[in-house]
XYZ file of C-alpha atoms in Angstrom:
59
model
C 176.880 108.221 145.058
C 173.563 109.365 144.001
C 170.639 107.909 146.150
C 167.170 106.938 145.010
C 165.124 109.870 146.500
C 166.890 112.367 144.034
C 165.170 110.130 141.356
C 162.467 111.282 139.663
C 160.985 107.408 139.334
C 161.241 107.302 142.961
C 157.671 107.702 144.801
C 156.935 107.329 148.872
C 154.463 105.437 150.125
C 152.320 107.432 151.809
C 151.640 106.927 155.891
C 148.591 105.353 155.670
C 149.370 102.492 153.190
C 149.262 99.062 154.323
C 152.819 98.459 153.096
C 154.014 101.559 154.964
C 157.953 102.154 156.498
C 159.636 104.974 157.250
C 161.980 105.867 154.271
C 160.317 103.394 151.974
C 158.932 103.834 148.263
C 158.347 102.605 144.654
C 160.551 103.158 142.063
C 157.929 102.950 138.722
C 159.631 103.374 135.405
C 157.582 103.321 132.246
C 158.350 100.871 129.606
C 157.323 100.653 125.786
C 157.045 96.964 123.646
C 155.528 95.775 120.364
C 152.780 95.332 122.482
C 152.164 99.104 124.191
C 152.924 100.700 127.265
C 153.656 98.971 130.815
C 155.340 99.972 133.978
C 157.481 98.454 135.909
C 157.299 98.685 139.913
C 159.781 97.676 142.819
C 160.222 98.771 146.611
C 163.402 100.594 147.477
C 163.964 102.801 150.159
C 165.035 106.051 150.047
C 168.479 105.976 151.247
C 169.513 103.462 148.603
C 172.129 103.976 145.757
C 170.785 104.859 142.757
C 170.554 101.922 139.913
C 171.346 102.906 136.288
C 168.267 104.244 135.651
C 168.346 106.965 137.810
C 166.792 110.339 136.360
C 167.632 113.654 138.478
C 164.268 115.269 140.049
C 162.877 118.249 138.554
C 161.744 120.016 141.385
């Protein structure tokens, strides 16, 4: 199964952040309404499976 860091929503937090783990990130997806654009954050961590919105890295 695909894991989260091969997503391209998937984002570490960096070492000096208060909310810092090892492993540990943001997944941010952008979302469009009637209203405009908003995105939508969540912690995960790295080694997770992959949800259904998983989008393959380009790098």
């Amino acid at each position: 199964m695909s894991k989260c860091k091969k997503c391209a929503f998937f984002f570490p937090i960096p070492e000096g952040d208060m909310d810092f783990e090892p492993k540990k990130g943001d997944c941010i997806r952008q979302q469009e309404d009637t209203k405009g654009k908003f995105w939508l954050s969540r912690p995960v961590f790295k080694d997770n499976t992959a949800c259904e919105h998983l989008r393959a890295r380009t790098n």
